[in-house]
Amino acid sequence: MALAVKICGLSTRETLEVALDAGADMVGFVFFEASPRHVTLGTARELGGLVKGRAIKVVLTVDADDATLENCIDAVQPGLLQLHGSESVARVRDIKQKFGLPVMKVLSVATAADLAGLPGYAAVADRILFDARAPKDATRPGGLGVPFDWHLLENIKLTIPFMVGGGLNAGNIAEAIRVTRAGGVDVSSGVESAPGVKDPEMIRTFIRAAREAAGATASSKIASSV
Ligand SMILES: O=C(O)c1ccccc1N[C@@H]1O[C@H](COP(=O)(O)O)[C@@H](O)[C@H]1O
């Protein structure tokens, strides 16, 4: 299956168009006030309206209540909800039922122990995103540009699709895909010139590198099976 590339934290028309033209499969909008990528409902509505079916629109929230989710969904009309907080398995199930949208639950990873909750979430979510666990004193739970040890994912068995994120960039994406065999990759800081400032050329370079790496991993899978 083709690699899904998600560019997250888009907040301007220009960089959204660059991501779409470069072939992003998913574009993410961050609703978290402490983030340099936070978008207002008005901006999100405007940006969401530009996508026009060219990519899956992703609404990223952190432990949001129903009213907040409802407002974000109304503004963006997303195809996927990214739950990036400490939402419980029950809350993920509840959100999925209430809003009738596919849900991607984020698991924050620093050690193997962080994967203990995976079976529970995999039973209710449509997709899992493995991201680096933020330090305790961080002002946000993601978007920090720091990777985790991808080898922790080497032996995971999942029947739903999963993505990897956290500190990815054009220079390390090939290794991340090779080690994790993830079906999707998610980047924010790695395509920015400063926190919250997306760089058009870095977006293009990242997507190109991810596609090349996915092609190389697919070829090596075929070679090792003959
Ligand atoms: O991008 C943010 O500011 C953010 C805020 C709150 C939760 C998650 C956030 N970003 C997500 O974090 C990962 C990794 O980002 P990065 O590439 O390391 O910067 C990615 O999934 C973003 O969607």
mmCIF file of N, CA and C in Angstrom, residues 21-112:
data_model
loop_
_atom_site.group_PDB
_atom_site.id
_atom_site.type_symbol
_atom_site.label_atom_id
_atom_site.label_comp_id
_atom_site.label_asym_id
_atom_site.label_seq_id
_atom_site.Cartn_x
_atom_site.Cartn_y
_atom_site.Cartn_z
ATOM 1 N N ASP A 21 0.046 20.652 -3.539
ATOM 2 C CA ASP A 21 0.685 20.505 -4.862
ATOM 3 C C ASP A 21 1.801 19.468 -4.822
ATOM 4 N N ALA A 22 2.475 19.382 -3.691
ATOM 5 C CA ALA A 22 3.591 18.429 -3.581
ATOM 6 C C ALA A 22 3.095 17.006 -3.332
ATOM 7 N N GLY A 23 1.780 16.851 -3.122
ATOM 8 C CA GLY A 23 1.214 15.506 -3.024
ATOM 9 C C GLY A 23 0.987 14.988 -1.614
ATOM 10 N N ALA A 24 0.848 15.882 -0.640
ATOM 11 C CA ALA A 24 0.525 15.412 0.718
ATOM 12 C C ALA A 24 -0.802 14.657 0.688
ATOM 13 N N ASP A 25 -0.866 13.555 1.413
ATOM 14 C CA ASP A 25 -2.106 12.774 1.480
ATOM 15 C C ASP A 25 -3.027 13.304 2.574
ATOM 16 N N MET A 26 -2.406 13.898 3.598
ATOM 17 C CA MET A 26 -3.178 14.434 4.729
ATOM 18 C C MET A 26 -2.600 15.791 5.104
ATOM 19 N N VAL A 27 -3.475 16.711 5.448
ATOM 20 C CA VAL A 27 -3.027 18.025 5.929
ATOM 21 C C VAL A 27 -3.679 18.263 7.295
ATOM 22 N N GLY A 28 -2.835 18.642 8.256
ATOM 23 C CA GLY A 28 -3.327 18.745 9.628
ATOM 24 C C GLY A 28 -3.442 20.181 10.112
ATOM 25 N N PHE A 29 -4.507 20.430 10.873
ATOM 26 C CA PHE A 29 -4.747 21.740 11.470
ATOM 27 C C PHE A 29 -4.761 21.571 12.988
ATOM 28 N N VAL A 30 -3.923 22.369 13.651
ATOM 29 C CA VAL A 30 -3.721 22.212 15.092
ATOM 30 C C VAL A 30 -4.634 23.160 15.868
ATOM 31 N N PHE A 31 -5.432 22.574 16.752
ATOM 32 C CA PHE A 31 -6.284 23.364 17.648
ATOM 33 C C PHE A 31 -5.761 23.172 19.067
ATOM 34 N N PHE A 32 -4.735 23.925 19.392
ATOM 35 C CA PHE A 32 -4.139 23.840 20.734
ATOM 36 C C PHE A 32 -3.458 25.182 20.971
ATOM 37 N N GLU A 33 -4.051 25.976 21.859
ATOM 38 C CA GLU A 33 -3.651 27.384 21.946
ATOM 39 C C GLU A 33 -2.184 27.611 22.273
ATOM 40 N N ALA A 34 -1.580 26.674 23.012
ATOM 41 C CA ALA A 34 -0.172 26.869 23.389
ATOM 42 C C ALA A 34 0.786 26.558 22.241
ATOM 43 N N SER A 35 0.243 26.104 21.121
ATOM 44 C CA SER A 35 1.116 25.727 19.996
ATOM 45 C C SER A 35 1.356 26.910 19.064
ATOM 46 N N PRO A 36 2.577 27.009 18.521
ATOM 47 C CA PRO A 36 2.827 28.066 17.526
ATOM 48 C C PRO A 36 2.082 27.815 16.218
ATOM 49 N N ARG A 37 1.457 26.635 16.114
ATOM 50 C CA ARG A 37 0.713 26.295 14.877
ATOM 51 C C ARG A 37 -0.794 26.379 15.063
ATOM 52 N N HIS A 38 -1.217 26.832 16.248
ATOM 53 C CA HIS A 38 -2.650 26.902 16.538
ATOM 54 C C HIS A 38 -3.370 27.753 15.497
ATOM 55 N N VAL A 39 -4.500 27.242 15.021
ATOM 56 C CA VAL A 39 -5.312 28.052 14.098
ATOM 57 C C VAL A 39 -6.654 28.386 14.753
ATOM 58 N N THR A 40 -7.154 29.565 14.478
ATOM 59 C CA THR A 40 -8.478 29.927 14.958
ATOM 60 C C THR A 40 -9.513 29.188 14.106
ATOM 61 N N LEU A 41 -10.743 29.180 14.584
ATOM 62 C CA LEU A 41 -11.797 28.502 13.811
ATOM 63 C C LEU A 41 -11.969 29.186 12.455
ATOM 64 N N GLY A 42 -11.831 30.507 12.442
ATOM 65 C CA GLY A 42 -12.005 31.253 11.195
ATOM 66 C C GLY A 42 -10.938 30.881 10.165
ATOM 67 N N THR A 43 -9.692 30.863 10.600
ATOM 68 C CA THR A 43 -8.596 30.484 9.685
ATOM 69 C C THR A 43 -8.766 29.044 9.228
ATOM 70 N N ALA A 44 -9.135 28.182 10.159
ATOM 71 C CA ALA A 44 -9.300 26.760 9.819
ATOM 72 C C ALA A 44 -10.408 26.581 8.780
ATOM 73 N N ARG A 45 -11.461 27.342 8.945
ATOM 74 C CA ARG A 45 -12.581 27.250 7.983
ATOM 75 C C ARG A 45 -12.103 27.670 6.586
ATOM 76 N N GLU A 46 -11.344 28.770 6.556
ATOM 77 C CA GLU A 46 -10.841 29.270 5.268
ATOM 78 C C GLU A 46 -9.882 28.255 4.634
ATOM 79 N N LEU A 47 -8.937 27.745 5.421
ATOM 80 C CA LEU A 47 -7.962 26.791 4.879
ATOM 81 C C LEU A 47 -8.642 25.482 4.476
ATOM 82 N N GLY A 48 -9.539 25.027 5.323
ATOM 83 C CA GLY A 48 -10.249 23.768 5.024
ATOM 84 C C GLY A 48 -10.985 23.846 3.700
ATOM 85 N N GLY A 49 -11.524 25.025 3.414
ATOM 86 C CA GLY A 49 -12.285 25.218 2.184
ATOM 87 C C GLY A 49 -11.417 25.167 0.933
ATOM 88 N N LEU A 50 -10.111 25.319 1.102
ATOM 89 C CA LEU A 50 -9.208 25.316 -0.056
ATOM 90 C C LEU A 50 -8.796 23.904 -0.470
ATOM 91 N N VAL A 51 -9.009 22.957 0.400
ATOM 92 C CA VAL A 51 -8.471 21.606 0.158
ATOM 93 C C VAL A 51 -9.227 20.896 -0.971
ATOM 94 N N LYS A 52 -10.520 21.039 -0.979
ATOM 95 C CA LYS A 52 -11.368 20.529 -2.080
ATOM 96 C C LYS A 52 -11.040 19.096 -2.510
ATOM 97 N N GLY A 53 -10.977 18.210 -1.545
ATOM 98 C CA GLY A 53 -10.818 16.785 -1.868
ATOM 99 C C GLY A 53 -9.426 16.364 -2.289
ATOM 100 N N ARG A 54 -8.452 17.273 -2.247
ATOM 101 C CA ARG A 54 -7.107 16.912 -2.710
ATOM 102 C C ARG A 54 -6.315 16.144 -1.656
ATOM 103 N N ALA A 55 -6.756 16.196 -0.409
ATOM 104 C CA ALA A 55 -6.080 15.470 0.676
ATOM 105 C C ALA A 55 -7.106 15.274 1.794
ATOM 106 N N ILE A 56 -6.772 14.392 2.711
ATOM 107 C CA ILE A 56 -7.637 14.215 3.881
ATOM 108 C C ILE A 56 -7.335 15.328 4.872
ATOM 109 N N LYS A 57 -8.369 16.009 5.327
ATOM 110 C CA LYS A 57 -8.188 17.084 6.302
ATOM 111 C C LYS A 57 -8.219 16.468 7.708
ATOM 112 N N VAL A 58 -7.220 16.834 8.500
ATOM 113 C CA VAL A 58 -7.099 16.260 9.837
ATOM 114 C C VAL A 58 -7.241 17.364 10.881
ATOM 115 N N VAL A 59 -8.132 17.152 11.825
ATOM 116 C CA VAL A 59 -8.290 18.070 12.951
ATOM 117 C C VAL A 59 -7.521 17.493 14.139
ATOM 118 N N LEU A 60 -6.533 18.248 14.628
ATOM 119 C CA LEU A 60 -5.723 17.798 15.767
ATOM 120 C C LEU A 60 -6.188 18.522 17.027
ATOM 121 N N THR A 61 -6.601 17.749 18.022
ATOM 122 C CA THR A 61 -6.989 18.333 19.306
ATOM 123 C C THR A 61 -6.295 17.582 20.439
ATOM 124 N N VAL A 62 -6.303 18.225 21.608
ATOM 125 C CA VAL A 62 -5.645 17.650 22.786
ATOM 126 C C VAL A 62 -6.667 17.644 23.923
ATOM 127 N N ASP A 63 -7.162 16.472 24.266
ATOM 128 C CA ASP A 63 -8.145 16.332 25.355
ATOM 129 C C ASP A 63 -9.309 17.331 25.204
ATOM 130 N N ALA A 64 -9.785 17.462 23.999
ATOM 131 C CA ALA A 64 -10.865 18.434 23.743
ATOM 132 C C ALA A 64 -12.214 17.915 24.245
ATOM 133 N N ASP A 65 -13.056 18.844 24.697
ATOM 134 C CA ASP A 65 -14.411 18.441 25.088
ATOM 135 C C ASP A 65 -15.300 18.391 23.840
ATOM 136 N N ASP A 66 -16.527 17.928 24.013
ATOM 137 C CA ASP A 66 -17.413 17.739 22.855
ATOM 138 C C ASP A 66 -17.690 19.048 22.119
ATOM 139 N N ALA A 67 -17.878 20.123 22.884
ATOM 140 C CA ALA A 67 -18.220 21.397 22.238
ATOM 141 C C ALA A 67 -17.071 21.875 21.356
ATOM 142 N N THR A 68 -15.844 21.731 21.855
ATOM 143 C CA THR A 68 -14.666 22.139 21.066
ATOM 144 C C THR A 68 -14.561 21.296 19.806
ATOM 145 N N LEU A 69 -14.727 19.986 19.976
ATOM 146 C CA LEU A 69 -14.646 19.102 18.804
ATOM 147 C C LEU A 69 -15.703 19.487 17.775
ATOM 148 N N GLU A 70 -16.898 19.763 18.283
ATOM 149 C CA GLU A 70 -17.999 20.108 17.377
ATOM 150 C C GLU A 70 -17.649 21.360 16.562
ATOM 151 N N ASN A 71 -17.079 22.377 17.239
ATOM 152 C CA ASN A 71 -16.712 23.617 16.538
ATOM 153 C C ASN A 71 -15.616 23.388 15.500
ATOM 154 N N CYS A 72 -14.602 22.593 15.878
ATOM 155 C CA CYS A 72 -13.487 22.320 14.947
ATOM 156 C C CYS A 72 -13.994 21.539 13.739
ATOM 157 N N ILE A 73 -14.855 20.574 13.996
ATOM 158 C CA ILE A 73 -15.381 19.744 12.907
ATOM 159 C C ILE A 73 -16.248 20.588 11.977
ATOM 160 N N ASP A 74 -17.046 21.449 12.582
ATOM 161 C CA ASP A 74 -17.909 22.315 11.775
ATOM 162 C C ASP A 74 -17.061 23.225 10.870
ATOM 163 N N ALA A 75 -15.929 23.711 11.404
ATOM 164 C CA ALA A 75 -15.084 24.635 10.632
ATOM 165 C C ALA A 75 -14.344 23.922 9.502
ATOM 166 N N VAL A 76 -13.798 22.754 9.796
ATOM 167 C CA VAL A 76 -12.879 22.107 8.838
ATOM 168 C C VAL A 76 -13.554 21.048 7.965
ATOM 169 N N GLN A 77 -14.599 20.415 8.475
ATOM 170 C CA GLN A 77 -15.203 19.257 7.782
ATOM 171 C C GLN A 77 -14.111 18.207 7.509
ATOM 172 N N PRO A 78 -13.476 17.722 8.586
ATOM 173 C CA PRO A 78 -12.320 16.835 8.399
ATOM 174 C C PRO A 78 -12.702 15.414 7.999
ATOM 175 N N GLY A 79 -11.677 14.705 7.517
ATOM 176 C CA GLY A 79 -11.853 13.281 7.224
ATOM 177 C C GLY A 79 -11.266 12.422 8.317
ATOM 178 N N LEU A 80 -10.578 13.066 9.257
ATOM 179 C CA LEU A 80 -9.912 12.309 10.330
ATOM 180 C C LEU A 80 -9.731 13.215 11.544
ATOM 181 N N LEU A 81 -9.971 12.633 12.734
ATOM 182 C CA LEU A 81 -9.711 13.352 13.987
ATOM 183 C C LEU A 81 -8.441 12.779 14.603
ATOM 184 N N GLN A 82 -7.484 13.650 14.902
ATOM 185 C CA GLN A 82 -6.250 13.211 15.556
ATOM 186 C C GLN A 82 -6.331 13.584 17.032
ATOM 187 N N LEU A 83 -6.372 12.577 17.884
ATOM 188 C CA LEU A 83 -6.523 12.809 19.327
ATOM 189 C C LEU A 83 -5.142 12.725 19.960
ATOM 190 N N HIS A 84 -4.601 13.888 20.318
ATOM 191 C CA HIS A 84 -3.185 13.953 20.696
ATOM 192 C C HIS A 84 -2.979 14.181 22.197
ATOM 193 N N GLY A 85 -4.000 13.881 22.986
ATOM 194 C CA GLY A 85 -3.875 14.085 24.425
ATOM 195 C C GLY A 85 -3.852 12.765 25.176
ATOM 196 N N SER A 86 -4.431 12.808 26.383
ATOM 197 C CA SER A 86 -4.468 11.593 27.210
ATOM 198 C C SER A 86 -5.842 10.946 27.147
ATOM 199 N N GLU A 87 -6.515 11.063 26.027
ATOM 200 C CA GLU A 87 -7.860 10.487 25.881
ATOM 201 C C GLU A 87 -7.822 8.991 26.208
ATOM 202 N N SER A 88 -8.774 8.548 27.034
ATOM 203 C CA SER A 88 -8.836 7.126 27.398
ATOM 204 C C SER A 88 -9.426 6.329 26.233
ATOM 205 N N VAL A 89 -9.344 5.018 26.340
ATOM 206 C CA VAL A 89 -9.947 4.159 25.320
ATOM 207 C C VAL A 89 -11.450 4.450 25.223
ATOM 208 N N ALA A 90 -12.081 4.598 26.381
ATOM 209 C CA ALA A 90 -13.530 4.859 26.400
ATOM 210 C C ALA A 90 -13.854 6.189 25.720
ATOM 211 N N ARG A 91 -13.011 7.197 25.970
ATOM 212 C CA ARG A 91 -13.242 8.512 25.356
ATOM 213 C C ARG A 91 -13.048 8.446 23.827
ATOM 214 N N VAL A 92 -12.070 7.684 23.377
ATOM 215 C CA VAL A 92 -11.846 7.542 21.932
ATOM 216 C C VAL A 92 -13.082 6.892 21.300
ATOM 217 N N ARG A 93 -13.593 5.846 21.958
ATOM 218 C CA ARG A 93 -14.792 5.156 21.432
ATOM 219 C C ARG A 93 -15.975 6.117 21.388
ATOM 220 N N ASP A 94 -16.103 6.893 22.462
ATOM 221 C CA ASP A 94 -17.201 7.842 22.589
ATOM 222 C C ASP A 94 -17.140 8.911 21.479
ATOM 223 N N ILE A 95 -15.947 9.446 21.231
ATOM 224 C CA ILE A 95 -15.776 10.486 20.200
ATOM 225 C C ILE A 95 -16.124 9.917 18.827
ATOM 226 N N LYS A 96 -15.664 8.717 18.584
ATOM 227 C CA LYS A 96 -15.922 8.088 17.284
ATOM 228 C C LYS A 96 -17.430 7.908 17.059
ATOM 229 N N GLN A 97 -18.098 7.451 18.115
ATOM 230 C CA GLN A 97 -19.553 7.234 17.999
ATOM 231 C C GLN A 97 -20.300 8.548 17.852
ATOM 232 N N LYS A 98 -19.927 9.519 18.690
ATOM 233 C CA LYS A 98 -20.660 10.804 18.698
ATOM 234 C C LYS A 98 -20.532 11.568 17.394
ATOM 235 N N PHE A 99 -19.307 11.576 16.829
ATOM 236 C CA PHE A 99 -19.069 12.444 15.669
ATOM 237 C C PHE A 99 -19.039 11.684 14.348
ATOM 238 N N GLY A 100 -19.030 10.368 14.415
ATOM 239 C CA GLY A 100 -19.123 9.561 13.195
ATOM 240 C C GLY A 100 -17.975 9.781 12.226
ATOM 241 N N LEU A 101 -16.802 10.075 12.766
ATOM 242 C CA LEU A 101 -15.628 10.296 11.908
ATOM 243 C C LEU A 101 -14.516 9.328 12.296
ATOM 244 N N PRO A 102 -13.659 8.966 11.329
ATOM 245 C CA PRO A 102 -12.503 8.132 11.673
ATOM 246 C C PRO A 102 -11.597 8.851 12.671
ATOM 247 N N VAL A 103 -11.010 8.079 13.547
ATOM 248 C CA VAL A 103 -10.196 8.643 14.619
ATOM 249 C C VAL A 103 -8.787 8.043 14.585
ATOM 250 N N MET A 104 -7.801 8.927 14.716
ATOM 251 C CA MET A 104 -6.407 8.474 14.856
ATOM 252 C C MET A 104 -5.955 8.815 16.270
ATOM 253 N N LYS A 105 -5.694 7.771 17.076
ATOM 254 C CA LYS A 105 -5.230 8.031 18.447
ATOM 255 C C LYS A 105 -3.707 8.063 18.456
ATOM 256 N N VAL A 106 -3.180 9.047 19.149
ATOM 257 C CA VAL A 106 -1.730 9.180 19.259
ATOM 258 C C VAL A 106 -1.241 8.461 20.500
ATOM 259 N N LEU A 107 -0.215 7.660 20.331
ATOM 260 C CA LEU A 107 0.467 7.052 21.472
ATOM 261 C C LEU A 107 1.837 7.705 21.586
ATOM 262 N N SER A 108 2.108 8.297 22.725
ATOM 263 C CA SER A 108 3.386 8.976 22.940
ATOM 264 C C SER A 108 4.395 7.973 23.462
ATOM 265 N N VAL A 109 5.524 7.877 22.779
ATOM 266 C CA VAL A 109 6.454 6.784 23.058
ATOM 267 C C VAL A 109 7.827 7.294 23.498
ATOM 268 N N ALA A 110 8.296 6.736 24.605
ATOM 269 C CA ALA A 110 9.690 6.958 25.010
ATOM 270 C C ALA A 110 10.355 5.608 25.303
ATOM 271 N N THR A 111 9.565 4.697 25.898
ATOM 272 C CA THR A 111 10.107 3.367 26.209
ATOM 273 C C THR A 111 9.069 2.314 25.803
ATOM 274 N N ALA A 112 9.474 1.046 25.871
ATOM 275 C CA ALA A 112 8.578 -0.049 25.483
ATOM 276 C C ALA A 112 7.306 -0.046 26.338
#
